[in-house]
PDB file of C-alpha atoms in Angstrom:
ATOM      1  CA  UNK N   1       0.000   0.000   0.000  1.00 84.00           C
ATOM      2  CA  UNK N   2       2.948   2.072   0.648  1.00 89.00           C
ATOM      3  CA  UNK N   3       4.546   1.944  -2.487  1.00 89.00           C
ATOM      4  CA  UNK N   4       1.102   2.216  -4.405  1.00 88.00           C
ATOM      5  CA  UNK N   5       0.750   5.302  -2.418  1.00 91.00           C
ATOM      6  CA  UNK N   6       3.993   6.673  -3.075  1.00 95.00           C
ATOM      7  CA  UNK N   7       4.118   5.813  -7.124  1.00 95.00           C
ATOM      8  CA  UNK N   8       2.672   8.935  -8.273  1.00 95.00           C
ATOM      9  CA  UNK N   9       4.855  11.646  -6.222  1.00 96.00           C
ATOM     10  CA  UNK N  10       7.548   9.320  -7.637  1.00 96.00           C
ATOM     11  CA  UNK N  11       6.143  10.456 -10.719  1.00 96.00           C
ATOM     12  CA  UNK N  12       6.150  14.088  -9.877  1.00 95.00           C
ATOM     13  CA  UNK N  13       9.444  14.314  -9.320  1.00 95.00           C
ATOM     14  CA  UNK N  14      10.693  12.768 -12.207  1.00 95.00           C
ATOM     15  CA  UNK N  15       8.942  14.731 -14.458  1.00 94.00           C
ATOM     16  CA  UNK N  16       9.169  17.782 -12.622  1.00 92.00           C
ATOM     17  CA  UNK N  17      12.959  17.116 -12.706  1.00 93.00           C
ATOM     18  CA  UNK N  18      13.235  16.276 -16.495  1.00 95.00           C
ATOM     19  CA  UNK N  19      10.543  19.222 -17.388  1.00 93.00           C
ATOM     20  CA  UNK N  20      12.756  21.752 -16.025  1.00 93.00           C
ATOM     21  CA  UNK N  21      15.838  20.442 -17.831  1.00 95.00           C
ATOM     22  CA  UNK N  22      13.144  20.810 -21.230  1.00 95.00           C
ATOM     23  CA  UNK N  23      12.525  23.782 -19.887  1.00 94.00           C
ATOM     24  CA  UNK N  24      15.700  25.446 -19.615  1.00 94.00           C
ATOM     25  CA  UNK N  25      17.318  24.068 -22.765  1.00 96.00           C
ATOM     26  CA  UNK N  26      13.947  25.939 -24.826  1.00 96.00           C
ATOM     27  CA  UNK N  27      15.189  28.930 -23.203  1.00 95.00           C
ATOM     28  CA  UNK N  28      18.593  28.368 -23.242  1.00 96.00           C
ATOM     29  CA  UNK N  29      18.559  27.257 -27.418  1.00 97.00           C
ATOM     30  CA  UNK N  30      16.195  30.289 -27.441  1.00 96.00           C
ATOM     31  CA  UNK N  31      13.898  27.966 -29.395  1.00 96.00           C
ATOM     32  CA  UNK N  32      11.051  29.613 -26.769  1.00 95.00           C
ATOM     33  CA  UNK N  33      11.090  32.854 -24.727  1.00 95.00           C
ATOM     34  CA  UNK N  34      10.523  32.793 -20.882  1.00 93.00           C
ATOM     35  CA  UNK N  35       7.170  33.671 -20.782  1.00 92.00           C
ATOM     36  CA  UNK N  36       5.767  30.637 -23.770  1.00 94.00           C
ATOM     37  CA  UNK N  37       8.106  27.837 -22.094  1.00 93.00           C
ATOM     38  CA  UNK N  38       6.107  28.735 -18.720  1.00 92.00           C
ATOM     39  CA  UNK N  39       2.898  29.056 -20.244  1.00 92.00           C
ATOM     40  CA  UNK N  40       3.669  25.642 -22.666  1.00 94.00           C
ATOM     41  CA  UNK N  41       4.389  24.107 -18.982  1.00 93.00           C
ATOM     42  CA  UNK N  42       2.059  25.159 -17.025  1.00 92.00           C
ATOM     43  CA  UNK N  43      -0.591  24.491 -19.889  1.00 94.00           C
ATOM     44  CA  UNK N  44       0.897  20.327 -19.597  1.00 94.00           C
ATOM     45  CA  UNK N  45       1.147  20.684 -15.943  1.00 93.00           C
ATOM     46  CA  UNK N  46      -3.172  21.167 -15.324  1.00 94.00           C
ATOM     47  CA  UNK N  47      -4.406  19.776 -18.971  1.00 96.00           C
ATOM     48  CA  UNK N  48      -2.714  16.509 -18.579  1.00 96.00           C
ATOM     49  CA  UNK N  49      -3.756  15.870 -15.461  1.00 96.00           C
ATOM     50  CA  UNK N  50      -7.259  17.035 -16.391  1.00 97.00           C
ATOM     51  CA  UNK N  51      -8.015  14.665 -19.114  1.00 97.00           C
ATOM     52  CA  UNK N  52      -6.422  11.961 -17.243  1.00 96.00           C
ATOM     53  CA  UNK N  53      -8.679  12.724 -14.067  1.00 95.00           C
ATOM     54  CA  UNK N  54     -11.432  12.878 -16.840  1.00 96.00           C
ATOM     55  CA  UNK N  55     -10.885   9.462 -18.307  1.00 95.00           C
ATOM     56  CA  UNK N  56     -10.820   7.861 -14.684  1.00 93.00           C
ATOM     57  CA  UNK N  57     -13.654   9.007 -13.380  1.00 92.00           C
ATOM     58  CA  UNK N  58     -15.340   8.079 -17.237  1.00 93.00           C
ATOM     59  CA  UNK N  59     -13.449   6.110 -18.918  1.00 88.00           C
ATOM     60  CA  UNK N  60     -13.218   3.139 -16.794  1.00 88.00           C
ATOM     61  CA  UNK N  61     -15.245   0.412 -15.275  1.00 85.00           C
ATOM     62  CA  UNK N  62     -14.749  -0.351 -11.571  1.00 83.00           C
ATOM     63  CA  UNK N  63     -12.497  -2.737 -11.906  1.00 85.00           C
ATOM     64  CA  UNK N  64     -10.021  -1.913 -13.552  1.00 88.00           C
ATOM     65  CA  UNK N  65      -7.940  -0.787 -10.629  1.00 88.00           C
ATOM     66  CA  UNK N  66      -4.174  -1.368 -12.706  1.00 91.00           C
ATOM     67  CA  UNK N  67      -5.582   1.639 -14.882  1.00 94.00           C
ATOM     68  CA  UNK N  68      -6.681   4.070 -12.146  1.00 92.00           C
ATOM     69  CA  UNK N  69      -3.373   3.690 -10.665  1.00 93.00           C
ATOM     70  CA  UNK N  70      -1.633   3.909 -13.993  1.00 94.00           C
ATOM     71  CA  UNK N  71      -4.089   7.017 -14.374  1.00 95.00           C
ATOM     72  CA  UNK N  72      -3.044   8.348 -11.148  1.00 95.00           C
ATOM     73  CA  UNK N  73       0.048   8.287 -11.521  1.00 95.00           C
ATOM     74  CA  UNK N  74      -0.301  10.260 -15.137  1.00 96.00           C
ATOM     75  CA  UNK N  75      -2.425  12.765 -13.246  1.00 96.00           C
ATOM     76  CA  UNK N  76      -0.049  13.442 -10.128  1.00 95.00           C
ATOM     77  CA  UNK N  77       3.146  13.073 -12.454  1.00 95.00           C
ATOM     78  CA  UNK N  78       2.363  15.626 -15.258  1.00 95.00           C
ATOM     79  CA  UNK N  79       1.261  18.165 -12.337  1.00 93.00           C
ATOM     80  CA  UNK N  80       5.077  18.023 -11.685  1.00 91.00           C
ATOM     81  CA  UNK N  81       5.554  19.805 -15.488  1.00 91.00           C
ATOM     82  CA  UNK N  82       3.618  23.096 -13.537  1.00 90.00           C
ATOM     83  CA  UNK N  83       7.057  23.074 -11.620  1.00 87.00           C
ATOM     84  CA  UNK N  84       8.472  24.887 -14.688  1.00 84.00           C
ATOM     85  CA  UNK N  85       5.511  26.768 -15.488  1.00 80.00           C
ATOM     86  CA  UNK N  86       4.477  29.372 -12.465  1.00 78.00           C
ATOM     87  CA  UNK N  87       5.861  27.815  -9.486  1.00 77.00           C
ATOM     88  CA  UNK N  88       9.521  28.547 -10.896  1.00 78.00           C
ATOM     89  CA  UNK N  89       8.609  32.538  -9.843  1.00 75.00           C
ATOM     90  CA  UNK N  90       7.554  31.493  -6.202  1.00 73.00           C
TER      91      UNK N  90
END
């Protein structure tokens, strides 16, 4: 139960991690400004989740429990993308 609970912060921080390395080579390669690589960012970080959240609570029947964790885990992992989006100012 531990791990299961634990699996999609795991998530989080992996993406969050390799979304700010994306991040900083669009600005970097100036391939993006500032200002679209946060709004591309934050735009993944709550639309991802969204339609993921959307497709579990719809999408599914009741027992398919390996996909709501699987869904979960895309839901709380992409949030981790918003790290690079707005959060990067706080």
């Amino acid at each position: 139960n531990g791990l299961l609970s634990a699996l999609p912060y795991v998530f989080m921080a992996v993406i969050g991690t390799i979304g700010g390395w994306i991040a900083d080579w669009l600005i970097n390669s100036k391939r993006l400004t500032v200002t679209n690589t946060r709004k591309l960012f934050q735009f993944i970080g709550h639309w991802v989740p969204a339609l993921a959240l959307l497709i579990l609570a719809y999408g599914i029947d009741c027992g398919d429990y390996i996909i709501a964790v699987v869904l979960l885990c895309i839901a709380v992992g992409f949030n981790g993308a918003s790290f690079s989006g707005y959060q990067v100012t706080i």
